[in-house]
Amino acid sequence: MGIRTVMATGDNRITAAVLAEEAGVDDFIAECVPEDKITLIRKEQAEGKLVAMTGDGTNDAPALAQANVGLVMNSGTMAAKEAGNMIDLDSNPTKLLDVILVGKQLLITRGALTTFSIANDVAKYFAIIPAMFASVPTLQGLNKLNIMGLRTPHGAILSALIFNALIIPALIPFAVRGVKYRAESADRMLSRNIFNWGILGVVIPFVGIWGIDRALSLFGLA
């Protein structure tokens, strides 16, 4: 998932090393005091990273408050619960993974739909503006941009309106279900979603508006 995990514990180094090996974390800090945990989080944040912290003790409270996301165990102290952002009722530290998964899916869904919407608008207006002003003598040069060959300004506008009425409900299932999240680096995920939704956002309006315009022409409505 591209996430670096660090265990910060008050245990001695030998115990911490054994636990870190069994848990499979990327790094660990032993014999930690609350100030050490805050210092670690601030150092990561200073490098532009988002930091999530999970804990249950009073000595975890300052770090939970400092972290971007603080997940507190339900079995933890009141100080920890007040300092964190969320409380895990099951007291299961692995729930942090579920929080990350849901958060990432919400983020990429919003990004994907926003990318599609922007690309869709750019393509849509590029498609219909030349046809809209085709009858204006001083703007005849725009005809060269009418690559879809839309017949009339009336048909171009009507086709765009009908396309909008169809595409918006079609996107609702994606917004409700969410775009599927894959465990990969943020850069790769961003590039893939921009390519997929950006390309779709450009192609679909051209195909959709062209098809609607031809259908309207067949029925004598444009």
Tab-separated table of C-alpha atoms in Angstrom:
chain	number	residue	atom	x	y	z
A	1	MET	CA	0.000	0.000	0.000
A	2	GLY	CA	3.056	2.271	0.045
A	3	ILE	CA	2.784	2.817	3.806
A	4	ARG	CA	5.793	2.785	6.112
A	5	THR	CA	5.049	1.334	9.554
A	6	VAL	CA	6.963	2.227	12.701
A	7	MET	CA	6.441	0.774	16.166
A	8	ALA	CA	7.186	3.217	18.980
A	9	THR	CA	7.262	1.414	22.310
A	10	GLY	CA	8.445	1.937	25.848
A	11	ASP	CA	9.781	-1.638	25.988
A	12	ASN	CA	13.511	-2.308	26.010
A	13	ARG	CA	15.311	-2.778	22.707
A	14	ILE	CA	15.508	-6.592	22.870
A	15	THR	CA	11.775	-7.004	23.478
A	16	ALA	CA	10.964	-4.354	20.865
A	17	ALA	CA	13.184	-6.086	18.274
A	18	VAL	CA	11.420	-9.420	18.795
A	19	LEU	CA	7.958	-7.845	18.543
A	20	ALA	CA	8.936	-5.826	15.475
A	21	GLU	CA	10.221	-8.980	13.769
A	22	GLU	CA	7.025	-10.887	14.511
A	23	ALA	CA	4.748	-8.009	13.503
A	24	GLY	CA	6.693	-7.297	10.319
A	25	VAL	CA	6.901	-3.525	10.812
A	26	ASP	CA	9.390	-1.490	8.787
A	27	ASP	CA	11.138	0.061	11.777
A	28	PHE	CA	10.869	0.437	15.526
A	29	ILE	CA	11.953	2.754	18.316
A	30	ALA	CA	12.494	1.264	21.767
A	31	GLU	CA	12.382	2.805	25.233
A	32	CYS	CA	10.152	5.594	23.909
A	33	VAL	CA	8.824	8.413	26.061
A	34	PRO	CA	5.854	10.535	24.884
A	35	GLU	CA	8.226	13.249	23.639
A	36	ASP	CA	10.001	10.745	21.382
A	37	LYS	CA	6.720	9.765	19.725
A	38	ILE	CA	5.791	13.382	19.056
A	39	THR	CA	9.275	14.075	17.675
A	40	LEU	CA	8.985	11.097	15.325
A	41	ILE	CA	5.571	12.201	14.036
A	42	ARG	CA	6.628	15.821	13.568
A	43	LYS	CA	9.734	14.708	11.674
A	44	GLU	CA	7.619	12.670	9.244
A	45	GLN	CA	5.096	15.486	8.857
A	46	ALA	CA	7.880	17.962	8.153
A	47	GLU	CA	8.804	15.783	5.169
A	48	GLY	CA	5.288	16.196	3.791
A	49	LYS	CA	3.961	12.817	4.910
A	50	LEU	CA	0.538	12.036	6.340
A	51	VAL	CA	0.945	10.238	9.644
A	52	ALA	CA	-1.544	7.887	11.270
A	53	MET	CA	-1.054	6.856	14.894
A	54	THR	CA	-2.731	4.094	16.848
A	55	GLY	CA	-2.440	3.587	20.585
A	56	ASP	CA	-4.314	3.179	23.831
A	57	GLY	CA	-2.240	4.598	26.702
A	58	THR	CA	-2.039	7.970	28.397
A	59	ASN	CA	1.532	8.254	27.142
A	60	ASP	CA	0.186	7.903	23.576
A	61	ALA	CA	-2.207	10.856	23.930
A	62	PRO	CA	0.212	13.634	22.804
A	63	ALA	CA	1.232	11.637	19.722
A	64	LEU	CA	-2.383	10.783	18.889
A	65	ALA	CA	-3.223	14.480	19.016
A	66	GLN	CA	-0.217	15.395	16.845
A	67	ALA	CA	-0.855	12.777	14.145
A	68	ASN	CA	-2.964	13.552	11.087
A	69	VAL	CA	-5.162	10.593	12.009
A	70	GLY	CA	-5.327	9.178	15.527
A	71	LEU	CA	-7.060	5.818	16.032
A	72	VAL	CA	-7.583	4.936	19.691
A	73	MET	CA	-8.417	1.527	21.103
A	74	ASN	CA	-11.737	1.355	22.949
A	75	SER	CA	-9.870	-0.356	25.782
A	76	GLY	CA	-7.573	2.660	26.079
A	77	THR	CA	-7.442	5.422	28.648
A	78	MET	CA	-9.745	8.422	28.635
A	79	ALA	CA	-6.810	10.704	27.826
A	80	ALA	CA	-6.044	8.698	24.690
A	81	LYS	CA	-9.699	8.673	23.600
A	82	GLU	CA	-9.970	12.429	23.966
A	83	ALA	CA	-6.770	12.980	21.983
A	84	GLY	CA	-7.579	10.755	18.996
A	85	ASN	CA	-9.832	11.303	15.995
A	86	MET	CA	-11.507	7.885	16.025
A	87	ILE	CA	-12.153	5.120	18.536
A	88	ASP	CA	-11.983	1.473	17.503
A	89	LEU	CA	-14.783	-0.231	19.418
A	90	ASP	CA	-13.197	-3.663	18.787
A	91	SER	CA	-9.781	-2.547	20.090
A	92	ASN	CA	-8.133	-4.138	17.053
A	93	PRO	CA	-5.081	-2.195	15.787
A	94	THR	CA	-5.431	-3.718	12.310
A	95	LYS	CA	-8.613	-1.655	11.897
A	96	LEU	CA	-6.248	1.135	10.937
A	97	LEU	CA	-5.861	-0.672	7.599
A	98	ASP	CA	-9.636	-0.538	7.072
A	99	VAL	CA	-9.616	3.184	7.827
A	100	ILE	CA	-6.847	3.692	5.269
A	101	LEU	CA	-8.607	1.564	2.646
A	102	VAL	CA	-11.897	3.445	3.015
A	103	GLY	CA	-10.110	6.784	3.019
A	104	LYS	CA	-8.123	5.962	-0.108
A	105	GLN	CA	-11.213	4.699	-1.910
A	106	LEU	CA	-13.102	7.899	-1.082
A	107	LEU	CA	-10.136	9.956	-2.246
A	108	ILE	CA	-9.641	8.187	-5.569
A	109	THR	CA	-13.398	8.113	-6.223
A	110	ARG	CA	-13.621	11.863	-5.741
A	111	GLY	CA	-10.521	12.385	-7.857
A	112	ALA	CA	-11.719	10.073	-10.619
A	113	LEU	CA	-15.146	11.691	-10.881
A	114	THR	CA	-13.637	15.193	-10.757
A	115	THR	CA	-11.152	14.279	-13.501
A	116	PHE	CA	-13.933	12.790	-15.618
A	117	SER	CA	-16.138	15.855	-15.054
A	118	ILE	CA	-13.426	18.333	-16.084
A	119	ALA	CA	-12.404	16.305	-19.141
A	120	ASN	CA	-16.074	15.835	-20.026
A	121	ASP	CA	-16.765	19.586	-19.888
A	122	VAL	CA	-13.691	20.471	-21.924
A	123	ALA	CA	-14.556	17.928	-24.615
A	124	LYS	CA	-18.241	18.825	-24.609
A	125	TYR	CA	-17.708	22.540	-25.098
A	126	PHE	CA	-14.985	21.958	-27.663
A	127	ALA	CA	-17.482	19.814	-29.540
A	128	ILE	CA	-20.502	22.092	-29.499
A	129	ILE	CA	-19.066	25.643	-29.589
A	130	PRO	CA	-17.930	25.417	-33.265
A	131	ALA	CA	-21.386	24.182	-34.280
A	132	MET	CA	-23.153	26.821	-32.153
A	133	PHE	CA	-21.384	29.687	-33.914
A	134	ALA	CA	-21.238	28.155	-37.379
A	135	SER	CA	-23.821	30.637	-38.704
A	136	VAL	CA	-21.930	33.711	-37.448
A	137	PRO	CA	-20.072	35.174	-40.470
A	138	THR	CA	-17.156	36.555	-38.464
A	139	LEU	CA	-16.574	33.190	-36.795
A	140	GLN	CA	-16.612	30.936	-39.829
A	141	GLY	CA	-13.090	29.790	-38.976
A	142	LEU	CA	-14.531	27.804	-36.080
A	143	ASN	CA	-16.030	25.376	-38.583
A	144	LYS	CA	-12.620	23.735	-38.833
A	145	LEU	CA	-12.978	22.697	-35.186
A	146	ASN	CA	-16.334	21.029	-35.783
A	147	ILE	CA	-14.605	17.670	-36.135
A	148	MET	CA	-17.786	15.724	-35.351
A	149	GLY	CA	-19.691	17.417	-38.151
A	150	LEU	CA	-22.634	18.497	-35.977
A	151	ARG	CA	-25.329	19.649	-38.379
A	152	THR	CA	-26.886	22.733	-36.749
A	153	PRO	CA	-26.420	24.960	-33.679
A	154	HIS	CA	-29.835	23.787	-32.459
A	155	GLY	CA	-28.849	20.146	-32.827
A	156	ALA	CA	-25.475	20.685	-31.129
A	157	ILE	CA	-27.024	22.306	-28.061
A	158	LEU	CA	-29.873	19.806	-27.866
A	159	SER	CA	-27.454	16.884	-28.197
A	160	ALA	CA	-25.286	18.264	-25.400
A	161	LEU	CA	-28.310	18.736	-23.130
A	162	ILE	CA	-29.536	15.198	-23.747
A	163	PHE	CA	-26.024	13.832	-23.232
A	164	ASN	CA	-25.787	15.632	-19.875
A	165	ALA	CA	-29.159	14.237	-18.825
A	166	LEU	CA	-27.892	10.717	-19.564
A	167	ILE	CA	-24.300	10.863	-18.290
A	168	ILE	CA	-25.010	12.312	-14.840
A	169	PRO	CA	-27.309	9.443	-13.716
A	170	ALA	CA	-24.851	6.981	-15.289
A	171	LEU	CA	-22.117	8.215	-12.931
A	172	ILE	CA	-24.227	7.740	-9.778
A	173	PRO	CA	-23.375	4.005	-9.395
A	174	PHE	CA	-19.653	4.845	-9.520
A	175	ALA	CA	-20.116	7.527	-6.863
A	176	VAL	CA	-22.112	5.188	-4.595
A	177	ARG	CA	-19.989	2.066	-5.053
A	178	GLY	CA	-16.703	3.895	-5.308
A	179	VAL	CA	-13.799	3.372	-7.665
A	180	LYS	CA	-11.972	0.165	-6.747
A	181	TYR	CA	-8.810	0.724	-4.735
A	182	ARG	CA	-5.675	-1.242	-5.533
A	183	ALA	CA	-2.732	-1.515	-3.160
A	184	GLU	CA	-0.068	0.471	-5.009
A	185	SER	CA	1.948	3.657	-4.678
A	186	ALA	CA	0.130	6.984	-4.679
A	187	ASP	CA	1.942	8.177	-7.826
A	188	ARG	CA	1.037	5.079	-9.816
A	189	MET	CA	-2.556	5.151	-8.595
A	190	LEU	CA	-2.906	8.836	-9.506
A	191	SER	CA	-1.437	8.313	-12.976
A	192	ARG	CA	-3.685	5.320	-13.680
A	193	ASN	CA	-6.863	7.084	-12.597
A	194	ILE	CA	-6.059	10.283	-14.468
A	195	PHE	CA	-5.377	8.251	-17.614
A	196	ASN	CA	-8.491	6.069	-17.294
A	197	TRP	CA	-10.988	8.726	-16.240
A	198	GLY	CA	-9.367	11.566	-18.167
A	199	ILE	CA	-9.342	9.637	-21.456
A	200	LEU	CA	-12.881	8.378	-20.852
A	201	GLY	CA	-13.963	11.898	-19.993
A	202	VAL	CA	-12.745	13.130	-23.366
A	203	VAL	CA	-13.863	10.222	-25.558
A	204	ILE	CA	-17.349	9.577	-24.165
A	205	PRO	CA	-18.741	13.119	-24.809
A	206	PHE	CA	-17.509	13.071	-28.412
A	207	VAL	CA	-19.053	9.685	-29.093
A	208	GLY	CA	-22.224	10.420	-27.129
A	209	ILE	CA	-22.953	13.847	-28.588
A	210	TRP	CA	-22.148	12.670	-32.108
A	211	GLY	CA	-24.505	9.697	-31.746
A	212	ILE	CA	-27.329	11.803	-30.293
A	213	ASP	CA	-26.912	14.423	-33.020
A	214	ARG	CA	-27.197	11.738	-35.706
A	215	ALA	CA	-30.258	10.255	-34.017
A	216	LEU	CA	-31.929	13.670	-33.830
A	217	SER	CA	-31.171	14.233	-37.502
A	218	LEU	CA	-32.808	10.937	-38.447
A	219	PHE	CA	-35.994	11.943	-36.645
A	220	GLY	CA	-35.881	15.478	-38.052
A	221	LEU	CA	-35.347	17.104	-34.666
A	222	ALA	CA	-32.038	18.780	-35.486
